[in-house]
Short mmCIF file of C-alpha atoms in Angstrom, two decimals:
data_model
loop_
_atom_site.label_atom_id
_atom_site.label_comp_id
_atom_site.label_asym_id
_atom_site.label_seq_id
_atom_site.Cartn_x
_atom_site.Cartn_y
_atom_site.Cartn_z
CA UNK A 15 20.49 27.14 -22.25
CA UNK A 16 18.41 24.00 -22.69
CA UNK A 17 15.34 23.78 -20.49
CA UNK A 18 15.68 20.46 -18.65
CA UNK A 19 11.89 20.12 -18.42
CA UNK A 20 10.84 21.40 -21.86
CA UNK A 21 8.39 18.85 -23.26
CA UNK A 22 7.20 18.05 -26.76
CA UNK A 23 4.76 15.16 -26.22
CA UNK A 24 2.09 15.21 -23.54
CA UNK A 25 2.34 11.54 -22.56
CA UNK A 26 4.52 8.50 -23.18
CA UNK A 27 3.23 5.02 -22.28
CA UNK A 28 5.95 2.38 -21.98
CA UNK A 29 5.18 -1.34 -21.99
CA UNK A 30 7.33 -4.44 -22.15
CA UNK A 31 5.14 -6.08 -24.78
CA UNK A 32 2.68 -5.06 -27.48
CA UNK A 33 -0.78 -4.90 -25.78
CA UNK A 34 0.52 -3.99 -22.29
CA UNK A 35 -0.45 -0.34 -22.77
CA UNK A 36 -3.95 -1.20 -24.00
CA UNK A 37 -4.62 -3.74 -21.26
CA UNK A 38 -3.46 -1.51 -18.42
CA UNK A 39 -4.32 2.05 -19.36
CA UNK A 40 -6.04 1.99 -22.74
CA UNK A 41 -8.87 4.10 -21.36
CA UNK A 42 -6.52 6.77 -20.07
CA UNK A 43 -4.78 6.86 -23.45
CA UNK A 44 -8.10 7.20 -25.29
CA UNK A 45 -9.12 9.97 -22.90
CA UNK A 46 -5.95 11.93 -23.61
CA UNK A 47 -6.18 11.60 -27.38
CA UNK A 48 -9.87 12.58 -27.31
CA UNK A 49 -8.75 15.77 -25.60
CA UNK A 50 -6.24 16.48 -28.36
CA UNK A 51 -3.15 15.49 -26.37
CA UNK A 52 -0.04 14.08 -28.06
CA UNK A 53 0.61 10.49 -26.95
CA UNK A 54 3.33 8.02 -27.97
CA UNK A 55 3.32 4.31 -27.15
CA UNK A 56 6.66 2.56 -26.64
CA UNK A 57 6.73 -1.25 -26.88
CA UNK A 58 10.07 -2.57 -25.67
CA UNK A 59 9.89 -6.05 -27.22
CA UNK A 60 8.03 -7.69 -30.11
CA UNK A 61 6.49 -10.28 -27.82
CA UNK A 62 8.31 -13.06 -29.65
CA UNK A 63 8.28 -15.34 -26.58
CA UNK A 64 4.49 -15.24 -26.39
CA UNK A 65 2.62 -18.55 -26.61
CA UNK A 66 0.31 -17.27 -29.34
CA UNK A 67 0.85 -15.24 -32.48
CA UNK A 68 4.06 -14.14 -34.21
CA UNK A 69 6.14 -10.95 -34.01
CA UNK A 70 4.89 -9.97 -37.47
CA UNK A 71 1.25 -10.45 -36.52
CA UNK A 72 1.64 -8.67 -33.20
CA UNK A 73 3.29 -5.75 -34.98
CA UNK A 74 0.24 -5.33 -37.20
CA UNK A 75 -2.08 -5.74 -34.22
CA UNK A 76 -0.17 -2.99 -32.41
CA UNK A 77 -0.59 -0.70 -35.43
CA UNK A 78 -4.33 -1.43 -35.54
CA UNK A 79 -4.73 -0.80 -31.80
CA UNK A 80 -2.81 2.47 -32.03
CA UNK A 81 -5.19 3.68 -34.73
CA UNK A 82 -8.18 2.86 -32.54
CA UNK A 83 -6.68 4.79 -29.63
CA UNK A 84 -5.73 7.71 -31.86
CA UNK A 85 -2.14 8.07 -30.66
CA UNK A 86 0.39 10.17 -32.55
CA UNK A 87 3.13 7.54 -32.71
CA UNK A 88 4.04 4.02 -31.68
CA UNK A 89 7.54 2.57 -31.74
CA UNK A 90 9.25 -0.68 -30.78
CA UNK A 91 12.70 -0.72 -29.15
CA UNK A 92 13.51 -4.31 -30.18
CA UNK A 93 14.65 -5.56 -26.79
CA UNK A 94 14.73 -9.32 -26.25
CA UNK A 95 11.39 -10.64 -25.00
CA UNK A 96 11.74 -12.55 -21.76
CA UNK A 97 15.20 -11.15 -21.09
CA UNK A 98 14.82 -7.41 -20.50
CA UNK A 99 17.90 -6.39 -18.55
CA UNK A 100 19.58 -3.26 -17.28
CA UNK A 101 22.54 -3.09 -19.61
CA UNK A 102 24.29 -0.38 -21.62
CA UNK A 103 22.44 -1.16 -24.85
CA UNK A 104 18.98 -1.04 -23.30
CA UNK A 105 19.80 2.05 -21.25
CA UNK A 106 20.90 3.85 -24.39
CA UNK A 107 17.70 2.89 -26.23
CA UNK A 108 15.49 4.06 -23.38
CA UNK A 109 17.32 7.33 -22.78
CA UNK A 110 17.39 8.05 -26.52
CA UNK A 111 13.64 7.43 -26.75
CA UNK A 112 12.71 9.60 -23.76
CA UNK A 113 14.94 12.44 -25.00
CA UNK A 114 13.46 12.10 -28.50
CA UNK A 115 9.82 12.55 -27.42
CA UNK A 116 10.38 14.58 -24.21
CA UNK A 117 7.00 13.71 -22.66
CA UNK A 118 5.41 15.67 -19.83
CA UNK A 119 3.95 12.47 -18.35
CA UNK A 120 5.25 8.89 -18.48
CA UNK A 121 3.20 5.80 -17.61
CA UNK A 122 5.08 2.58 -16.83
CA UNK A 123 4.77 -0.88 -15.22
CA UNK A 124 4.97 -0.96 -11.41
CA UNK A 125 7.99 -2.41 -9.66
CA UNK A 126 6.03 -5.47 -8.44
CA UNK A 127 4.56 -7.63 -11.17
CA UNK A 128 3.84 -11.20 -12.21
CA UNK A 129 5.96 -11.02 -15.38
CA UNK A 130 9.72 -10.56 -14.77
CA UNK A 131 9.99 -8.37 -17.89
CA UNK A 132 7.55 -5.91 -16.34
CA UNK A 133 9.53 -5.60 -13.11
CA UNK A 134 12.85 -5.41 -14.94
CA UNK A 135 11.52 -2.76 -17.31
CA UNK A 136 10.48 -0.61 -14.37
CA UNK A 137 14.01 -0.78 -12.97
CA UNK A 138 15.52 -0.09 -16.40
CA UNK A 139 13.21 2.90 -16.82
CA UNK A 140 14.10 4.39 -13.43
CA UNK A 141 17.82 4.12 -14.22
CA UNK A 142 17.22 5.60 -17.68
CA UNK A 143 15.13 8.48 -16.35
CA UNK A 144 17.98 9.52 -14.08
CA UNK A 145 20.54 9.29 -16.88
CA UNK A 146 18.28 11.35 -19.15
CA UNK A 147 19.30 14.40 -17.13
CA UNK A 148 23.04 13.72 -17.20
CA UNK A 149 24.95 15.72 -19.81
CA UNK A 150 27.78 13.21 -19.82
CA UNK A 151 25.42 10.38 -20.79
CA UNK A 152 25.42 11.28 -24.46
CA UNK A 153 22.95 9.99 -27.03
CA UNK A 154 22.21 10.75 -30.67
CA UNK A 155 19.09 10.47 -32.77
CA UNK A 156 18.95 10.88 -36.53
CA UNK A 157 22.59 11.99 -36.53
CA UNK A 158 22.04 14.77 -34.00
CA UNK A 159 23.24 14.95 -30.41
CA UNK A 160 20.29 14.93 -28.05
CA UNK A 161 19.62 17.41 -25.27
CA UNK A 162 19.13 16.34 -21.65
CA UNK A 163 15.60 15.92 -20.34
CA UNK A 164 13.68 14.91 -17.22
CA UNK A 165 10.09 14.91 -16.00
CA UNK A 166 8.81 14.25 -12.48
CA UNK A 167 5.34 13.21 -13.63
CA UNK A 168 5.96 9.47 -13.53
CA UNK A 169 3.09 7.09 -12.79
CA UNK A 170 2.60 3.32 -12.61
CA UNK A 171 -0.47 1.68 -14.12
CA UNK A 172 -2.07 -1.44 -12.66
CA UNK A 173 -1.60 -4.82 -14.30
CA UNK A 174 -1.66 -8.41 -12.96
CA UNK A 175 -1.26 -7.59 -9.27
CA UNK A 176 -3.37 -5.33 -7.12
CA UNK A 177 -1.65 -2.24 -5.76
CA UNK A 178 -0.40 -2.74 -2.17
CA UNK A 179 -2.31 0.36 -1.08
CA UNK A 180 -5.17 2.58 -2.19
CA UNK A 181 -4.22 4.03 -5.60
CA UNK A 182 -2.85 7.55 -5.57
CA UNK A 183 -5.37 8.63 -8.18
CA UNK A 184 -7.94 7.35 -10.65
CA UNK A 185 -8.85 8.33 -14.20
CA UNK A 186 -12.53 8.24 -15.16
CA UNK A 187 -12.70 6.25 -18.41
CA UNK A 188 -16.47 5.77 -18.51
CA UNK A 189 -16.91 7.62 -21.79
CA UNK A 190 -14.02 5.83 -23.54
CA UNK A 191 -14.29 2.36 -22.03
CA UNK A 192 -15.58 0.81 -25.25
CA UNK A 193 -12.66 2.35 -27.18
CA UNK A 194 -10.28 0.66 -24.74
CA UNK A 195 -12.00 -2.71 -25.26
CA UNK A 196 -11.86 -2.31 -29.04
CA UNK A 197 -8.13 -1.54 -28.86
CA UNK A 198 -7.58 -4.68 -26.79
CA UNK A 199 -9.61 -6.74 -29.23
CA UNK A 200 -7.28 -5.56 -32.01
CA UNK A 201 -4.80 -8.07 -30.56
CA UNK A 202 -6.74 -10.93 -32.11
CA UNK A 203 -3.93 -13.43 -31.58
CA UNK A 204 -3.82 -12.78 -27.85
CA UNK A 205 -7.33 -12.26 -26.48
CA UNK A 206 -10.71 -13.92 -26.78
CA UNK A 207 -12.73 -12.82 -29.82
CA UNK A 208 -16.36 -13.93 -29.94
CA UNK A 209 -16.94 -16.36 -32.83
CA UNK A 210 -13.26 -16.69 -33.76
CA UNK A 211 -11.83 -20.21 -33.67
CA UNK A 212 -8.10 -20.89 -33.44
CA UNK A 213 -6.01 -24.00 -32.99
CA UNK A 214 -3.35 -22.11 -31.05
CA UNK A 215 -2.73 -23.09 -27.41
CA UNK A 216 -5.08 -21.65 -24.83
CA UNK A 217 -3.76 -19.01 -22.46
CA UNK A 218 -5.23 -16.95 -19.66
CA UNK A 219 -5.52 -13.94 -21.96
CA UNK A 220 -7.32 -15.94 -24.65
CA UNK A 221 -10.10 -17.06 -22.32
CA UNK A 222 -13.43 -15.20 -22.27
CA UNK A 223 -13.06 -14.90 -18.51
CA UNK A 224 -10.01 -12.67 -18.92
CA UNK A 225 -11.97 -9.97 -20.76
CA UNK A 226 -14.67 -10.25 -18.12
CA UNK A 227 -12.03 -9.69 -15.44
CA UNK A 228 -10.78 -6.54 -17.18
CA UNK A 229 -14.27 -5.11 -17.34
CA UNK A 230 -14.97 -6.08 -13.73
CA UNK A 231 -11.78 -4.40 -12.54
CA UNK A 232 -12.60 -1.16 -14.36
CA UNK A 233 -16.09 -1.28 -12.86
CA UNK A 234 -14.72 -1.95 -9.37
CA UNK A 235 -12.20 0.89 -9.62
CA UNK A 236 -14.93 3.16 -10.91
CA UNK A 237 -17.10 2.25 -7.95
CA UNK A 238 -14.29 3.24 -5.59
CA UNK A 239 -14.41 6.81 -6.86
CA UNK A 240 -18.05 7.25 -7.86
CA UNK A 241 -17.92 6.69 -11.64
CA UNK A 242 -18.81 3.74 -13.87
CA UNK A 243 -15.35 2.75 -15.13
CA UNK A 244 -11.88 3.86 -14.02
CA UNK A 245 -8.17 3.05 -14.18
CA UNK A 246 -5.83 3.38 -11.21
CA UNK A 247 -2.30 4.71 -10.85
CA UNK A 248 0.52 5.06 -8.33
CA UNK A 249 2.89 8.03 -8.18
CA UNK A 250 6.61 7.42 -8.50
CA UNK A 251 7.55 11.01 -7.69
CA UNK A 252 5.55 13.26 -5.32
CA UNK A 253 2.61 14.83 -7.13
CA UNK A 254 2.20 18.57 -6.63
CA UNK A 255 -0.72 20.83 -7.48
CA UNK A 256 -0.21 24.52 -8.20
CA UNK A 257 -3.43 25.14 -6.30
CA UNK A 258 -6.36 23.20 -4.86
CA UNK A 259 -8.41 25.03 -7.45
CA UNK A 260 -7.04 22.49 -9.98
CA UNK A 261 -9.35 19.97 -8.33
CA UNK A 262 -12.46 22.15 -8.66
#
């Protein structure tokens, strides 16, 4: 009998666009890979609606960033940027991907966000996660029927908006903070790079102030829990410890 919770990868990070994972939880990713954990990044669109750059350039930037973070794999689901919807095609892609990698932990956008794609992806993911455990929702990968799968370790990272409450937990990224920044800087078409001139339109992300904001947020979150830099998360499912000794 198939174990519903048998996992192959340690963590899957899902983002609507290339660079979402790096911007929101790049430190947590770097921390996991430095500990030898298997991590896969899933970009749902190519970011083709973005003001700056091209899908081809952003694809290469995503590859470069993945190398900096040291992840085991990075894939793109080819959904339509700006129009992520809950439909049969997207549900199939998401369920197929989750069943393919079978991650113990999944990190995803929260349900309240500035970008509609981020909110819609959260809803799509929640629907997909439920269907992942349904035997009658059948998917195939590489010509083989996939087995059902679910995990309850589902967490939201922080992005444009502040969480509406104190985060459920923090990850200390002090020792990998510079790796996170380098991974973000790999997206040269999107963020400010010292000394690089471009004639492309200015955006919030391309301003030097945006990078300063990212650093300030990590410093602020770190200060909340007594470390230098941190990233914050919300639980989707209740988080259970086998024992309080896990916190010692």
